[in-house]
mmCIF file of C-alpha atoms in Angstrom:
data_model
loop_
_atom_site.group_PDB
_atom_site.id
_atom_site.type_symbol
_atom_site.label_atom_id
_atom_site.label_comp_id
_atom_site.label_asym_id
_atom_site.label_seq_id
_atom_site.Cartn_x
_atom_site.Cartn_y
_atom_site.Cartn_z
ATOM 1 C CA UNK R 372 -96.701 -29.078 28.715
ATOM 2 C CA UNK R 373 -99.566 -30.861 26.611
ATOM 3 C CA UNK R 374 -102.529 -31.366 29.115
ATOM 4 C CA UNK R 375 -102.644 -35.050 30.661
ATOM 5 C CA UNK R 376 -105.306 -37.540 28.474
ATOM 6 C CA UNK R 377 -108.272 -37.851 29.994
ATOM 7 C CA UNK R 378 -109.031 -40.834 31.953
ATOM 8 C CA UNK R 379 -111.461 -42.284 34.660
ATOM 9 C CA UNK R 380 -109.456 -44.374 36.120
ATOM 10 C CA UNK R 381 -109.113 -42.981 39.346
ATOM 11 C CA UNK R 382 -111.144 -39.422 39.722
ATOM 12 C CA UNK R 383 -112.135 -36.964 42.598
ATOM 13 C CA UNK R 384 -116.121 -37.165 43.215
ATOM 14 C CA UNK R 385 -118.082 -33.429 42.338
ATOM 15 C CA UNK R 386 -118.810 -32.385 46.121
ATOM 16 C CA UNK R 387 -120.991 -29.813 46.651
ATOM 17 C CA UNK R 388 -119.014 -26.678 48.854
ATOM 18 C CA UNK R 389 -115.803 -28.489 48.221
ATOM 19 C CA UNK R 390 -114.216 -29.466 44.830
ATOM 20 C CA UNK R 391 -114.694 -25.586 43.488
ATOM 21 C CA UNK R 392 -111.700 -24.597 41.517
ATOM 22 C CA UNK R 393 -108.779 -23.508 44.612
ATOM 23 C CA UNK R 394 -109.550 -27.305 45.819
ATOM 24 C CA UNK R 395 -108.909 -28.294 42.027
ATOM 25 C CA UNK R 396 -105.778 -26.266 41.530
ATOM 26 C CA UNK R 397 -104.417 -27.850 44.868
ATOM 27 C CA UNK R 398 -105.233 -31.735 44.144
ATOM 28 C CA UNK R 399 -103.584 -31.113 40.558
ATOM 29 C CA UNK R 400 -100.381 -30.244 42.245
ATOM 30 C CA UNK R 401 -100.349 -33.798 43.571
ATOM 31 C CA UNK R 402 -101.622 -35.518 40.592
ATOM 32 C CA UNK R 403 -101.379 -34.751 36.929
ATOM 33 C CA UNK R 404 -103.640 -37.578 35.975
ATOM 34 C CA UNK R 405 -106.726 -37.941 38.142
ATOM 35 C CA UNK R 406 -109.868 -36.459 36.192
ATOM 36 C CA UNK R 407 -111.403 -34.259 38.816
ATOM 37 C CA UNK R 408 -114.471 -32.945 38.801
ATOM 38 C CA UNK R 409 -116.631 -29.318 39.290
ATOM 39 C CA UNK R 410 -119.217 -29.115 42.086
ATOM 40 C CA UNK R 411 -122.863 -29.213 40.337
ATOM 41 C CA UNK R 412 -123.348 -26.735 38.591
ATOM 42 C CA UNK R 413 -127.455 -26.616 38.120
ATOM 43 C CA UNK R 414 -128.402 -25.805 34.089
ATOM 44 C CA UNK R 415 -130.195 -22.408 34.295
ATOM 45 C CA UNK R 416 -127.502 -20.926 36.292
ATOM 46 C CA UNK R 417 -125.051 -21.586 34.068
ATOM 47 C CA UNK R 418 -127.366 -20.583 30.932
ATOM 48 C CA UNK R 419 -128.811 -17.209 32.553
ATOM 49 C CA UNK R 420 -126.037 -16.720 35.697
ATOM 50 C CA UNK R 421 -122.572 -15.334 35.511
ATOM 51 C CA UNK R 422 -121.155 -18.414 34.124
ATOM 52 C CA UNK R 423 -116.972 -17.239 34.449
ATOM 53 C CA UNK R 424 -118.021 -16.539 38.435
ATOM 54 C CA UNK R 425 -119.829 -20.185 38.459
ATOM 55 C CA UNK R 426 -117.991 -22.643 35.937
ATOM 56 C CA UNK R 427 -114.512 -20.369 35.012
ATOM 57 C CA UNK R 428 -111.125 -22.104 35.962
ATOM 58 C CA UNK R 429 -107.292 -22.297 35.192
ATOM 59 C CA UNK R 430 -106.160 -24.307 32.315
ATOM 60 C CA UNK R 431 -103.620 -25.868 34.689
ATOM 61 C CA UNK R 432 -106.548 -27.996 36.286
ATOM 62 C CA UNK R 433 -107.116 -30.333 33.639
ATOM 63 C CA UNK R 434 -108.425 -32.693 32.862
ATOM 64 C CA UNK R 435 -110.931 -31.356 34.638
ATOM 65 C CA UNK R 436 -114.565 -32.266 33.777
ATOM 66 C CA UNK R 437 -118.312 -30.228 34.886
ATOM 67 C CA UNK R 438 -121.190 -31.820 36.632
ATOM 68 C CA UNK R 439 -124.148 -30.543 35.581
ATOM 69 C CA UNK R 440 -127.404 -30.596 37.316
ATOM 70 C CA UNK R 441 -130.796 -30.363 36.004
ATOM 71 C CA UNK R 442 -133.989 -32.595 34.156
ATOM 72 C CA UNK R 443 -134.857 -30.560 31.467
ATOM 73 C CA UNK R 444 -133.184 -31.690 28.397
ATOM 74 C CA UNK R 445 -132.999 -28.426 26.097
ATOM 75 C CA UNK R 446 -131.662 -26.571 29.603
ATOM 76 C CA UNK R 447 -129.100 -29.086 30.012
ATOM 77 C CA UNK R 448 -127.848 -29.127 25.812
ATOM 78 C CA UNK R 449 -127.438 -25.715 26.413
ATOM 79 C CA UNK R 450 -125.710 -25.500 29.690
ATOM 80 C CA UNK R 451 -123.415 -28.414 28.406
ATOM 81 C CA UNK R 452 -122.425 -26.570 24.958
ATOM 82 C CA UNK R 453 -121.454 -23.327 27.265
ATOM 83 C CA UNK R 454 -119.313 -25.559 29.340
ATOM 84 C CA UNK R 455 -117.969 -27.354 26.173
ATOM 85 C CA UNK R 456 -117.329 -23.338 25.325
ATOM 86 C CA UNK R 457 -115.164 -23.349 28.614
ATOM 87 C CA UNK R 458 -112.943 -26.084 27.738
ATOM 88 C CA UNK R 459 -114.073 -28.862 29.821
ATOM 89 C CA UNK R 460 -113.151 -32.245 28.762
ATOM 90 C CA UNK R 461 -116.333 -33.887 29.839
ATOM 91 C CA UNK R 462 -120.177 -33.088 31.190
ATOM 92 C CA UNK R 463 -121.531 -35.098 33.715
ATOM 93 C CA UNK R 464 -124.872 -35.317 34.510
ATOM 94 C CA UNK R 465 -126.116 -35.662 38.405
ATOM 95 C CA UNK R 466 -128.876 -38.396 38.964
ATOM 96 C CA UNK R 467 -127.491 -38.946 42.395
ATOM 97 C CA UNK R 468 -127.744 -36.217 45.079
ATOM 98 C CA UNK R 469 -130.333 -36.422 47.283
ATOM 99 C CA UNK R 470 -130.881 -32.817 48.663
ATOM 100 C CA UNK R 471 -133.933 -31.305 49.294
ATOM 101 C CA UNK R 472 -133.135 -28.415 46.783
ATOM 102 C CA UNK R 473 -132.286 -31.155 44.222
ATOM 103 C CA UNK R 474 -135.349 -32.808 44.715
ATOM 104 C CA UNK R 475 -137.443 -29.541 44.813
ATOM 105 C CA UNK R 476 -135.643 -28.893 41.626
ATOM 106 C CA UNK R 477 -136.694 -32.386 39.861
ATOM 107 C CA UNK R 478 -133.329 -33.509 39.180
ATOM 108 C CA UNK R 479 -130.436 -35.366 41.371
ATOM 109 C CA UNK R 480 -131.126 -38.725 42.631
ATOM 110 C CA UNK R 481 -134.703 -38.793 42.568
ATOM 111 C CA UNK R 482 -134.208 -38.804 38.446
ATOM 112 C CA UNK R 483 -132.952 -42.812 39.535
ATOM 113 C CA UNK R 484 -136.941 -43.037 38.881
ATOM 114 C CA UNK R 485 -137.451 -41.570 35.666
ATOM 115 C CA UNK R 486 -134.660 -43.219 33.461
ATOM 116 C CA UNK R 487 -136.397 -42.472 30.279
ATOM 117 C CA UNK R 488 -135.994 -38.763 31.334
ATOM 118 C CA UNK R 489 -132.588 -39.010 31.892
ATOM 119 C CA UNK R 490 -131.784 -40.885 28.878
ATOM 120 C CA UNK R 491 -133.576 -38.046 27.071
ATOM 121 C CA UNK R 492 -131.704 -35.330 28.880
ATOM 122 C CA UNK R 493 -128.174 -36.983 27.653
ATOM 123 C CA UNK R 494 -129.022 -37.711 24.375
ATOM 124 C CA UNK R 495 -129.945 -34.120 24.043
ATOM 125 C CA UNK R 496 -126.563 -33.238 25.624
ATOM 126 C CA UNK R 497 -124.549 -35.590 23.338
ATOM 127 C CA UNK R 498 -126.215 -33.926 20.829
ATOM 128 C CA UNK R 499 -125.376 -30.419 21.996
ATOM 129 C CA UNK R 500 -121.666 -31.307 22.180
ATOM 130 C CA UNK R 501 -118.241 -33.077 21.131
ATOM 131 C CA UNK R 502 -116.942 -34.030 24.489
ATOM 132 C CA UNK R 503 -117.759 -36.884 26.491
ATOM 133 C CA UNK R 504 -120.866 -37.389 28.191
ATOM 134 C CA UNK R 505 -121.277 -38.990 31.562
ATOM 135 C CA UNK R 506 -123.863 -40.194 34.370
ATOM 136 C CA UNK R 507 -123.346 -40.098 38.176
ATOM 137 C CA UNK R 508 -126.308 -42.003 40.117
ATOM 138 C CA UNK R 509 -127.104 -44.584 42.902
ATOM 139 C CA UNK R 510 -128.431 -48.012 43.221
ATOM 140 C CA UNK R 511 -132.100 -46.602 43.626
ATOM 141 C CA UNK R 512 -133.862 -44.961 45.723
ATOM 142 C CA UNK R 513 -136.192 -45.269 48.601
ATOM 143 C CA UNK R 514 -138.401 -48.347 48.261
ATOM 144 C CA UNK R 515 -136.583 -49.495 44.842
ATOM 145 C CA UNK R 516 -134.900 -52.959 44.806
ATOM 146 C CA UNK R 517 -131.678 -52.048 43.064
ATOM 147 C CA UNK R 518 -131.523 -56.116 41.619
ATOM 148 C CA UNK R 519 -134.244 -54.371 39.244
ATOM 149 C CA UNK R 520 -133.867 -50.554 39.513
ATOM 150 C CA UNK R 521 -129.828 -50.687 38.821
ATOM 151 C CA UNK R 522 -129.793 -52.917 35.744
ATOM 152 C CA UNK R 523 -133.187 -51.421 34.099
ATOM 153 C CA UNK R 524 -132.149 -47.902 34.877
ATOM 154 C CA UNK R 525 -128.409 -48.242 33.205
ATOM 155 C CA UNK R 526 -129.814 -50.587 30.200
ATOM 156 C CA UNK R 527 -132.468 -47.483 29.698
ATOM 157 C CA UNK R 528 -130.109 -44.508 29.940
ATOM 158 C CA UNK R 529 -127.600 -46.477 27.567
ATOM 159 C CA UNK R 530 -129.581 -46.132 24.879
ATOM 160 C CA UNK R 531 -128.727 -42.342 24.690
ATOM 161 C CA UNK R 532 -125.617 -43.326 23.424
ATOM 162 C CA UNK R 533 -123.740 -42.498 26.783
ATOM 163 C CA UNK R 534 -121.217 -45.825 27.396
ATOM 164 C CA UNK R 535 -119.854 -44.321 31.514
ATOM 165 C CA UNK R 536 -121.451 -44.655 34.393
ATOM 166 C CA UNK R 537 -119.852 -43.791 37.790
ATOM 167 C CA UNK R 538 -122.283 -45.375 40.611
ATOM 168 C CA UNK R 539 -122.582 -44.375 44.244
ATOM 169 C CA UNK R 540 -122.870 -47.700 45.204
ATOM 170 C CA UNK R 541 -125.506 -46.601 47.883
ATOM 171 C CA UNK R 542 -128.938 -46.018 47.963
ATOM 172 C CA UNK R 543 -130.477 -42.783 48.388
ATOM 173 C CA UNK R 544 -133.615 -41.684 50.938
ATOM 174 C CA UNK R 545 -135.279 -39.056 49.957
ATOM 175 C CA UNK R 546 -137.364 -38.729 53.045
ATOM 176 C CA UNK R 547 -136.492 -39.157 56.304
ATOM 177 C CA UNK R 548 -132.113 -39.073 55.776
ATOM 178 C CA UNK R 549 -130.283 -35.743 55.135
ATOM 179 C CA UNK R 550 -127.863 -35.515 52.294
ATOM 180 C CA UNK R 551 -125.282 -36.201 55.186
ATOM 181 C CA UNK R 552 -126.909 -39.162 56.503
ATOM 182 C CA UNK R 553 -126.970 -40.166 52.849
ATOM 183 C CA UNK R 554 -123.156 -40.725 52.187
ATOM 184 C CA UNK R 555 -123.423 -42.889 55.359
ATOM 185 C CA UNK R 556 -126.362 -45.094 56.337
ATOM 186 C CA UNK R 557 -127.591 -46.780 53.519
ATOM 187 C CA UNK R 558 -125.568 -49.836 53.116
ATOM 188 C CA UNK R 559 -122.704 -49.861 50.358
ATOM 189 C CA UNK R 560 -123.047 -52.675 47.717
ATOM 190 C CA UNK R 561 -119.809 -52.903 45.825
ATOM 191 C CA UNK R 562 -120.547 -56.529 44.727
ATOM 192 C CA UNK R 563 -123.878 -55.401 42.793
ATOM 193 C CA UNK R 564 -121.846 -52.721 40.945
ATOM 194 C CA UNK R 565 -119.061 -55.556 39.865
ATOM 195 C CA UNK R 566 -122.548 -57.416 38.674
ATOM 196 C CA UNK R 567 -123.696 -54.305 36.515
ATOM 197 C CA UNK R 568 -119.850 -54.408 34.984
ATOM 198 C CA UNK R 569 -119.688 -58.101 34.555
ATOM 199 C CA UNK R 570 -123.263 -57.901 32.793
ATOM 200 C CA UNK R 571 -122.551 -55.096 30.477
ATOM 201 C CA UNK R 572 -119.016 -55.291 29.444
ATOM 202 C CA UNK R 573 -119.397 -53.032 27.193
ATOM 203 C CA UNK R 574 -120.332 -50.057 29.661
ATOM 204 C CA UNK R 575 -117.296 -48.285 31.250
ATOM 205 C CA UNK R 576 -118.373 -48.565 34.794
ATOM 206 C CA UNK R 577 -116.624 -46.585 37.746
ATOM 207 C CA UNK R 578 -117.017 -46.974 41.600
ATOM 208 C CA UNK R 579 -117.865 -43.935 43.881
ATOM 209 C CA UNK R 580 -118.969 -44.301 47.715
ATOM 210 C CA UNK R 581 -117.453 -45.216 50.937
ATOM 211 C CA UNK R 582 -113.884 -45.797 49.618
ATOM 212 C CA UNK R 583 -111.243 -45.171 52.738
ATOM 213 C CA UNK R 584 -107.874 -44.830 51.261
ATOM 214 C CA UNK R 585 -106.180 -45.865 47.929
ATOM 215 C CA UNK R 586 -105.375 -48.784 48.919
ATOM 216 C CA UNK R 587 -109.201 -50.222 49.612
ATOM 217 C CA UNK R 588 -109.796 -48.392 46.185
ATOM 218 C CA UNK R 589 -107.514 -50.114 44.322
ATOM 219 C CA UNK R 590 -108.970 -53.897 46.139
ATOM 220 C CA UNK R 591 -112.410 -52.769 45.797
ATOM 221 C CA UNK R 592 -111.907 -51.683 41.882
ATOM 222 C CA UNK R 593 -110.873 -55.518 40.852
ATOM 223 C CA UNK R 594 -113.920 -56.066 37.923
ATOM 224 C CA UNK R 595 -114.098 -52.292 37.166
ATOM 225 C CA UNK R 596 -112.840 -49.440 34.974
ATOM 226 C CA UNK R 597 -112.228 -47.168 37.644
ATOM 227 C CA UNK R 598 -112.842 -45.855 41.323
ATOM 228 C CA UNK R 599 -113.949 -42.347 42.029
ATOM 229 C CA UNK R 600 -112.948 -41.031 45.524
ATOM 230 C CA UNK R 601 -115.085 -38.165 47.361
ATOM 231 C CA UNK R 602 -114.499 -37.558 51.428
ATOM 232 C CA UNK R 603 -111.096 -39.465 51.425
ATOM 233 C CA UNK R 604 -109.475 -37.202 48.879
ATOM 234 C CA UNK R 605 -110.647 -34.301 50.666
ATOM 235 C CA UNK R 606 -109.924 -35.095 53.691
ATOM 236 C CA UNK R 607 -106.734 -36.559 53.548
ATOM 237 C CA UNK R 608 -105.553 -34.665 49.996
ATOM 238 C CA UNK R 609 -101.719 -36.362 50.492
ATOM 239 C CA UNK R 610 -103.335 -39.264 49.158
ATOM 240 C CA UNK R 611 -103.341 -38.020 46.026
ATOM 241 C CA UNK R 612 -99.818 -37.656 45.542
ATOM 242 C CA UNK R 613 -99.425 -41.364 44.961
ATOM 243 C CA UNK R 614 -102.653 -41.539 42.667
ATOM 244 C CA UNK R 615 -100.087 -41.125 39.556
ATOM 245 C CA UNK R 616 -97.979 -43.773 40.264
ATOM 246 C CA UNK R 617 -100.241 -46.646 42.047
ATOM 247 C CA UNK R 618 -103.034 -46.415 39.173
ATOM 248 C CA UNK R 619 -101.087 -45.008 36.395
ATOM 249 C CA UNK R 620 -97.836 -46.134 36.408
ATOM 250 C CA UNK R 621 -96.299 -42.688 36.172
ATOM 251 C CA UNK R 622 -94.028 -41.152 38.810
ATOM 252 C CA UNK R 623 -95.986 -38.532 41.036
ATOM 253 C CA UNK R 624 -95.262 -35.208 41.366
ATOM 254 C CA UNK R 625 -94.167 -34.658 44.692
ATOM 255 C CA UNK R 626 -93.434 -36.886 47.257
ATOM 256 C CA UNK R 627 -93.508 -34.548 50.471
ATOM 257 C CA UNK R 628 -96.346 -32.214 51.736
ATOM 258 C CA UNK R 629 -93.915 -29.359 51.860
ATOM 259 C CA UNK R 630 -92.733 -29.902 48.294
ATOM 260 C CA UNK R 631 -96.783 -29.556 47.673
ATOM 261 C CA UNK R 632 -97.354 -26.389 49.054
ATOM 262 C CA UNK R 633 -94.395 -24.924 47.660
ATOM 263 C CA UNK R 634 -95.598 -25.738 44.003
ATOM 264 C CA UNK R 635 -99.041 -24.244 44.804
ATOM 265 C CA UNK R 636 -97.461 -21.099 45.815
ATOM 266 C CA UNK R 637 -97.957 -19.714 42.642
ATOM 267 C CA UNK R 638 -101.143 -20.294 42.105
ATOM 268 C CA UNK R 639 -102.433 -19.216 45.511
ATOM 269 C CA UNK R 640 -100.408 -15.558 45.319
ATOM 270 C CA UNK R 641 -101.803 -15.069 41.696
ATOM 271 C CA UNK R 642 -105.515 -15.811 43.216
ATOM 272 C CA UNK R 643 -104.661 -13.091 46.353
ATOM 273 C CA UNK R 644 -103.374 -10.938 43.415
ATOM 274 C CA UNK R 645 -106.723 -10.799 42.010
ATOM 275 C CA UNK R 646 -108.482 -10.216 44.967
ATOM 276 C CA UNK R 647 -109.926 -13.524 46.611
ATOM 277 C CA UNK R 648 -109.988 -14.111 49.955
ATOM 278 C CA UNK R 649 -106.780 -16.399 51.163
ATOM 279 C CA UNK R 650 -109.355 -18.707 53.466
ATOM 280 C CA UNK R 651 -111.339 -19.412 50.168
ATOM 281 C CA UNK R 652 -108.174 -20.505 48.951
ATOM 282 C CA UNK R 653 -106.498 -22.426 52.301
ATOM 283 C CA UNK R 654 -109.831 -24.015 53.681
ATOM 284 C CA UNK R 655 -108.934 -26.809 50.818
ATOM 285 C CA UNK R 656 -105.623 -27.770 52.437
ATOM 286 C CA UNK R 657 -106.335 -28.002 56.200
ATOM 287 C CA UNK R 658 -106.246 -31.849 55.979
ATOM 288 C CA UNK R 659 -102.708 -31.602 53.875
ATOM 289 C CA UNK R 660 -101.075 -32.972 56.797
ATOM 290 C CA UNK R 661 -103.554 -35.341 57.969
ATOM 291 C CA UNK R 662 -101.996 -38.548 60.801
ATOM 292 C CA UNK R 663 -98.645 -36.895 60.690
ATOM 293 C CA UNK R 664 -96.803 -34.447 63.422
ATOM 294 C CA UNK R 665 -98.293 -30.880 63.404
ATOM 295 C CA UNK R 666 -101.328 -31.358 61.503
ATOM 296 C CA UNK R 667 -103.473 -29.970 64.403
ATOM 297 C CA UNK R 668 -101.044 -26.598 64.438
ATOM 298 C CA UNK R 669 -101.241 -26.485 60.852
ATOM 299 C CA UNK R 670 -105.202 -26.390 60.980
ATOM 300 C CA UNK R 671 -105.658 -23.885 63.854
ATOM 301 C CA UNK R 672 -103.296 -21.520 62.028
ATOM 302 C CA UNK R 673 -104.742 -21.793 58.708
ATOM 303 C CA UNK R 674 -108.125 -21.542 60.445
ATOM 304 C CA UNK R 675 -107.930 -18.819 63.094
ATOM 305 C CA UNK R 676 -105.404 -16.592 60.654
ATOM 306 C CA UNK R 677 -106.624 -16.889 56.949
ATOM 307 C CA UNK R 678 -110.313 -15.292 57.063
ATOM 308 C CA UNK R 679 -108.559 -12.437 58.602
ATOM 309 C CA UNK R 680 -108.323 -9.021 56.319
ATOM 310 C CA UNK R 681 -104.807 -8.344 54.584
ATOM 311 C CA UNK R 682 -103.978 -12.593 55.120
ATOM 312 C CA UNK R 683 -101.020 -12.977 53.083
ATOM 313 C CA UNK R 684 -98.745 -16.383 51.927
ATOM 314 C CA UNK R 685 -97.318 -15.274 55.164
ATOM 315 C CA UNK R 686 -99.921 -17.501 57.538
ATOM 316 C CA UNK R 687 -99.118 -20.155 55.184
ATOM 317 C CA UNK R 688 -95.409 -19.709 56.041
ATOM 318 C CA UNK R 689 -96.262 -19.417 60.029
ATOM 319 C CA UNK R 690 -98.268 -22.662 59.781
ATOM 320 C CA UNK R 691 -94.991 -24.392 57.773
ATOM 321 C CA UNK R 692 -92.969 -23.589 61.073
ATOM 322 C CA UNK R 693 -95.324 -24.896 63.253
ATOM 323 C CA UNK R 694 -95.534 -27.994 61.418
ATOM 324 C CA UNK R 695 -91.900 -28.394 61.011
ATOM 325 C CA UNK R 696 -91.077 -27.732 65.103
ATOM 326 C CA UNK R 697 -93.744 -30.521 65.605
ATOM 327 C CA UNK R 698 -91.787 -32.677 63.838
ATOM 328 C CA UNK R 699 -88.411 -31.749 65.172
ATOM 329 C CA UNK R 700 -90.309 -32.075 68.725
ATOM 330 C CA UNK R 701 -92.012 -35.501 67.711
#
């Protein structure tokens, strides 16, 4: 099967810890068509580190594309031609996360204040490479107005050539919030993101931050190219096995949680065949079955069984017949 074509019209967020590539290879058994993306990946790891270890994955996860971190635009060429090298359909550059690692690292959201330098950095990248090249960032940060920050920043960095943008549309603190307190507090502004679109046509312009459910994606994406989903999709994965139909008109590829673990069989004995742990693999799927009968059995199981040495498909099995007596029971 030729892979899906890319497309940003509905995506899963880079999240740091979370979207490595098990958590890929699971949400692409529910969807064929969401673009999802790699945690950051920061540019002189991937230049100087073991880049299969940090940026490898299965063919069967596209498209997938890489987010890339860094400020240094020669790093960040060459980090983005070795992940062109790896087959990813797109590099991403991060101009939103607001850690104090990031920050210490002069890249992430506090780049929202140097656009010039980010504009650099992705022309350099476009440069470096044949695949798409893409921003993630926020409104501002700290004492920035985002009226004037937003619009000046995007209508600087555009001039490197790069035409998507995917916004947070949040704020970011750099002092006195934690990168948790971050995806929360400061105030979402959908309406000033619908602005940005309606004053740049041109621009593909996607919506990240704050979205609940498909449904309040697919309201709050009326104006826009696309909505990117972070939290929700990891939290509640099942959501994803409607993504193909509600924003692509396609049908989706499974319509039951137990058909979806089932088809990621495969992949999950494969990984145990080559040695990973089976909680690196199953920590992904604890919120498979999220608001319906035996989720809580399903997560203690997977939990308290899958770290242990020698954990086989076999917990997986013992938390399937948990979840299916708390359904016969419910």
């Amino acid at each position: 099967m030729s892979p899906a074509p890319l497309s940003r019209r509905f995506s899963v967020a880079p999240m740091m810890d979370w979207t490595d590539r098990h958590c890929r290879a699971f949400h692409r058994v529910m969807t064929r068509r969401a673009l999802l993306y790699t945690e950051m990946a920061v540019d002189q790891a991937v230049i100087h580190g073991d880049a299969k270890r940090l940026i490898g994955f299965d063919d069967a996860e596209h498209p997938v594309a890489i987010q890339l971190g860094g400020s240094d635009p020669k790093l960040l060429s060459d980090a983005a031609r070795i992940a062109e090298d790896f087959g990813y359909a797109e590099v991403n550059l991060n101009v939103g996360c607001p850690s104090d690692r990031v920050q210490s690292g002069t890249f992430g959201a506090c780049l929202m204040r140097e656009p010039q330098l980010v504009a650099d950095c992705l022309a350099a990248m476009r440069e470096a490479v044949s695949v798409p090249v893409t921003v993630k960032h926020r409104l501002g940060v700290d004492e920035q107005d985002p009226e004037e920050t937003l619009f000046a920043f995007v209508e600087t960095v555009a001039q490197s050539g790069v035409t998507s943008f995917s916004v947070h549309a949040r704020k970011a603190w750099l002092k006195g919030l934690s990168p948790k307190e971050n995806r929360d507090i400061p105030p979402l502004d959908y309406d000033i993101v619908r602005r940005l679109k309606a004053a740049h046509p041109e621009l593909e312009i996607i919506l990240n931050g704050g979205l609940e459910n498909l449904e309040h994606a697919q309201a709050e994406m009326a104006g826009l190219d696309g909505v990117m989903l972070g939290r929700a999709a990891y939290h509640t994965p099942f959501i994803l096995s409607r993504v193909d139909s509600l924003f692509f008109g396609e049908a989706d590829p499974h319509d039951d949680p137990f058909a979806v673990v089932e088809a990621y069989r495969p992949y999950v004995e494969g990984q145990l065949a080559r040695g990973v742990r089976l909680h690196a693999i199953t920590r992904h799927m604890l919120g498979l079955f999220a608001g319906m009968p035996g989720a809580r059995r399903w997560r203690q199981i997977l939990s308290t069984e899958a770290n242990k040495d020698g954990a086989d498909w076999n917990v997986v099995e013992r938390a399937l017949v948990a979840v299916r007596e708390a359904r016969a029971a419910a």
